[in-house]
GROMACS .gro file of C-alpha atoms in nm:
model
  151
    1UNK     CA    1   0.000   0.000   0.000
    2UNK     CA    2   0.130   0.347  -0.081
    3UNK     CA    3   0.027   0.692   0.031
    4UNK     CA    4  -0.022   0.975  -0.213
    5UNK     CA    5  -0.153   1.331  -0.227
    6UNK     CA    6  -0.460   1.439  -0.418
    7UNK     CA    7  -0.504   1.806  -0.511
    8UNK     CA    8  -0.856   1.934  -0.439
    9UNK     CA    9  -0.861   2.310  -0.453
   10UNK     CA   10  -0.658   2.623  -0.513
   11UNK     CA   11  -0.740   2.992  -0.524
   12UNK     CA   12  -0.528   3.017  -0.841
   13UNK     CA   13  -0.742   2.753  -1.012
   14UNK     CA   14  -1.085   2.789  -0.844
   15UNK     CA   15  -1.099   3.156  -0.737
   16UNK     CA   16  -1.090   3.330  -0.403
   17UNK     CA   17  -1.387   3.200  -0.209
   18UNK     CA   18  -1.401   3.009   0.116
   19UNK     CA   19  -1.733   2.857   0.005
   20UNK     CA   20  -1.562   2.710  -0.302
   21UNK     CA   21  -1.284   2.566  -0.085
   22UNK     CA   22  -1.545   2.411   0.145
   23UNK     CA   23  -1.731   2.266  -0.155
   24UNK     CA   24  -1.410   2.120  -0.304
   25UNK     CA   25  -1.326   1.964   0.035
   26UNK     CA   26  -1.635   1.743  -0.005
   27UNK     CA   27  -1.429   1.537  -0.251
   28UNK     CA   28  -1.207   1.431   0.040
   29UNK     CA   29  -1.273   1.191   0.323
   30UNK     CA   30  -1.007   1.201   0.588
   31UNK     CA   31  -0.733   1.449   0.660
   32UNK     CA   32  -0.670   1.747   0.435
   33UNK     CA   33  -0.351   1.953   0.425
   34UNK     CA   34  -0.424   2.325   0.400
   35UNK     CA   35  -0.128   2.509   0.245
   36UNK     CA   36  -0.129   2.888   0.247
   37UNK     CA   37   0.114   3.130   0.084
   38UNK     CA   38   0.129   3.499   0.163
   39UNK     CA   39   0.258   3.784  -0.052
   40UNK     CA   40   0.581   3.804   0.152
   41UNK     CA   41   0.683   3.449   0.060
   42UNK     CA   42   0.583   3.264   0.376
   43UNK     CA   43   0.429   2.917   0.340
   44UNK     CA   44   0.220   2.785   0.629
   45UNK     CA   45  -0.101   2.597   0.705
   46UNK     CA   46  -0.234   2.298   0.890
   47UNK     CA   47  -0.391   1.955   0.887
   48UNK     CA   48  -0.771   1.935   0.922
   49UNK     CA   49  -1.049   1.680   0.889
   50UNK     CA   50  -1.229   1.677   0.554
   51UNK     CA   51  -1.479   1.736   0.423
   52UNK     CA   52  -1.493   2.076   0.591
   53UNK     CA   53  -1.831   2.119   0.760
   54UNK     CA   54  -1.934   2.478   0.829
   55UNK     CA   55  -2.130   2.529   1.151
   56UNK     CA   56  -2.390   2.801   1.216
   57UNK     CA   57  -2.226   2.895   1.547
   58UNK     CA   58  -1.860   2.922   1.643
   59UNK     CA   59  -1.809   2.553   1.720
   60UNK     CA   60  -1.466   2.392   1.716
   61UNK     CA   61  -1.405   2.065   1.534
   62UNK     CA   62  -1.112   1.833   1.477
   63UNK     CA   63  -0.894   1.601   1.679
   64UNK     CA   64  -0.555   1.600   1.846
   65UNK     CA   65  -0.415   1.492   1.507
   66UNK     CA   66  -0.464   1.851   1.386
   67UNK     CA   67  -0.147   2.061   1.361
   68UNK     CA   68  -0.019   2.386   1.211
   69UNK     CA   69   0.313   2.455   1.039
   70UNK     CA   70   0.523   2.736   0.896
   71UNK     CA   71   0.844   2.784   0.699
   72UNK     CA   72   0.934   3.137   0.816
   73UNK     CA   73   1.187   3.036   1.084
   74UNK     CA   74   1.452   2.914   0.837
   75UNK     CA   75   1.322   2.558   0.824
   76UNK     CA   76   0.978   2.399   0.842
   77UNK     CA   77   0.833   2.405   1.196
   78UNK     CA   78   0.541   2.192   1.306
   79UNK     CA   79   0.325   2.284   1.605
   80UNK     CA   80   0.117   2.002   1.753
   81UNK     CA   81  -0.161   2.040   2.013
   82UNK     CA   82  -0.033   2.124   2.359
   83UNK     CA   83  -0.335   1.976   2.540
   84UNK     CA   84  -0.430   2.320   2.678
   85UNK     CA   85  -0.770   2.306   2.502
   86UNK     CA   86  -0.956   2.138   2.216
   87UNK     CA   87  -0.981   2.442   1.987
   88UNK     CA   88  -0.843   2.253   1.685
   89UNK     CA   89  -1.027   2.434   1.406
   90UNK     CA   90  -1.348   2.618   1.333
   91UNK     CA   91  -1.522   2.632   0.997
   92UNK     CA   92  -1.794   2.888   0.928
   93UNK     CA   93  -1.919   3.010   0.592
   94UNK     CA   94  -1.715   3.329   0.633
   95UNK     CA   95  -1.412   3.210   0.832
   96UNK     CA   96  -1.174   2.916   0.866
   97UNK     CA   97  -0.963   2.930   1.182
   98UNK     CA   98  -0.713   2.689   1.334
   99UNK     CA   99  -0.635   2.704   1.704
  100UNK     CA  100  -0.758   2.929   1.980
  101UNK     CA  101  -0.693   3.056   2.326
  102UNK     CA  102  -0.532   3.397   2.290
  103UNK     CA  103  -0.542   3.425   1.911
  104UNK     CA  104  -0.606   3.197   1.618
  105UNK     CA  105  -0.290   3.025   1.496
  106UNK     CA  106  -0.431   3.083   1.146
  107UNK     CA  107  -0.750   3.255   1.036
  108UNK     CA  108  -0.860   3.286   0.673
  109UNK     CA  109  -1.137   3.528   0.585
  110UNK     CA  110  -1.430   3.460   0.353
  111UNK     CA  111  -1.270   3.609   0.040
  112UNK     CA  112  -0.941   3.415   0.089
  113UNK     CA  113  -0.755   3.738   0.020
  114UNK     CA  114  -0.652   3.822   0.377
  115UNK     CA  115  -0.583   3.642   0.700
  116UNK     CA  116  -0.437   3.667   1.048
  117UNK     CA  117  -0.200   3.461   1.259
  118UNK     CA  118  -0.092   3.484   1.620
  119UNK     CA  119   0.024   3.284   1.918
  120UNK     CA  120  -0.239   3.045   2.049
  121UNK     CA  121  -0.271   2.810   2.342
  122UNK     CA  122  -0.392   2.516   2.131
  123UNK     CA  123  -0.064   2.471   1.945
  124UNK     CA  124   0.182   2.684   2.145
  125UNK     CA  125   0.289   2.842   1.817
  126UNK     CA  126   0.445   3.171   1.725
  127UNK     CA  127   0.298   3.377   1.440
  128UNK     CA  128   0.296   3.153   1.131
  129UNK     CA  129   0.329   3.444   0.883
  130UNK     CA  130   0.580   3.729   0.863
  131UNK     CA  131   0.323   3.959   1.027
  132UNK     CA  132  -0.001   3.903   1.223
  133UNK     CA  133  -0.213   4.039   0.935
  134UNK     CA  134  -0.128   3.931   0.582
  135UNK     CA  135  -0.244   3.926   0.221
  136UNK     CA  136  -0.281   3.583   0.069
  137UNK     CA  137  -0.115   3.480  -0.255
  138UNK     CA  138  -0.257   3.126  -0.275
  139UNK     CA  139  -0.454   2.877  -0.070
  140UNK     CA  140  -0.447   2.506  -0.155
  141UNK     CA  141  -0.614   2.200  -0.006
  142UNK     CA  142  -0.456   1.858  -0.057
  143UNK     CA  143  -0.600   1.522   0.040
  144UNK     CA  144  -0.430   1.191   0.111
  145UNK     CA  145  -0.497   0.883  -0.098
  146UNK     CA  146  -0.418   0.521  -0.029
  147UNK     CA  147  -0.331   0.299  -0.323
  148UNK     CA  148  -0.403  -0.068  -0.270
  149UNK     CA  149  -0.137  -0.308  -0.392
  150UNK     CA  150  -0.222  -0.488  -0.714
  151UNK     CA  151  -0.236  -0.869  -0.701
   0.00000   0.00000   0.00000
C-alpha cells in the first residue's frame, strides 16, 4: 500500500472564495492539508479533517491529530496540540480558523484574500506568517490517498 496526495482546490485555479474551498473539500474523506502562501513568501497551514463542515455557530471541530506549520523560521516548523484546550479548528461560511486561546494560529477570511496569525494556546505556536495580518497569494487544499497493492 502506498500513500499519495490528491489536489482538491486552489485559489489560483478555483478563485478566491471560502465557500468554493469548502465545496471542493467534499471530494475528500479524511485528513486534508491546507497550504497557504502569503505575498511576503511565507508558506504555512495545517492539517484538518475533511470534508470541511461549516457550523452556524462558532463551534470547534477536529482532533488531536490537527497541527499547524510554517516555513518562516529558516526551516519547516510543526506545532502540535499542547493539550491546553480542544480548539483545533473552526469552519464557518465566512471564516476558517485553526487554534484558539489567545489568538487563532491561522484565520482565513471569507474572500481568501486576507488572514491573520498569532500565538495560540492550542498549538503553542508563534505567528505563522511574517506579520499578524497578511495578504494571501494562494490557498491550496490537498487530500491523502491510499493505493491498494495490485495482485
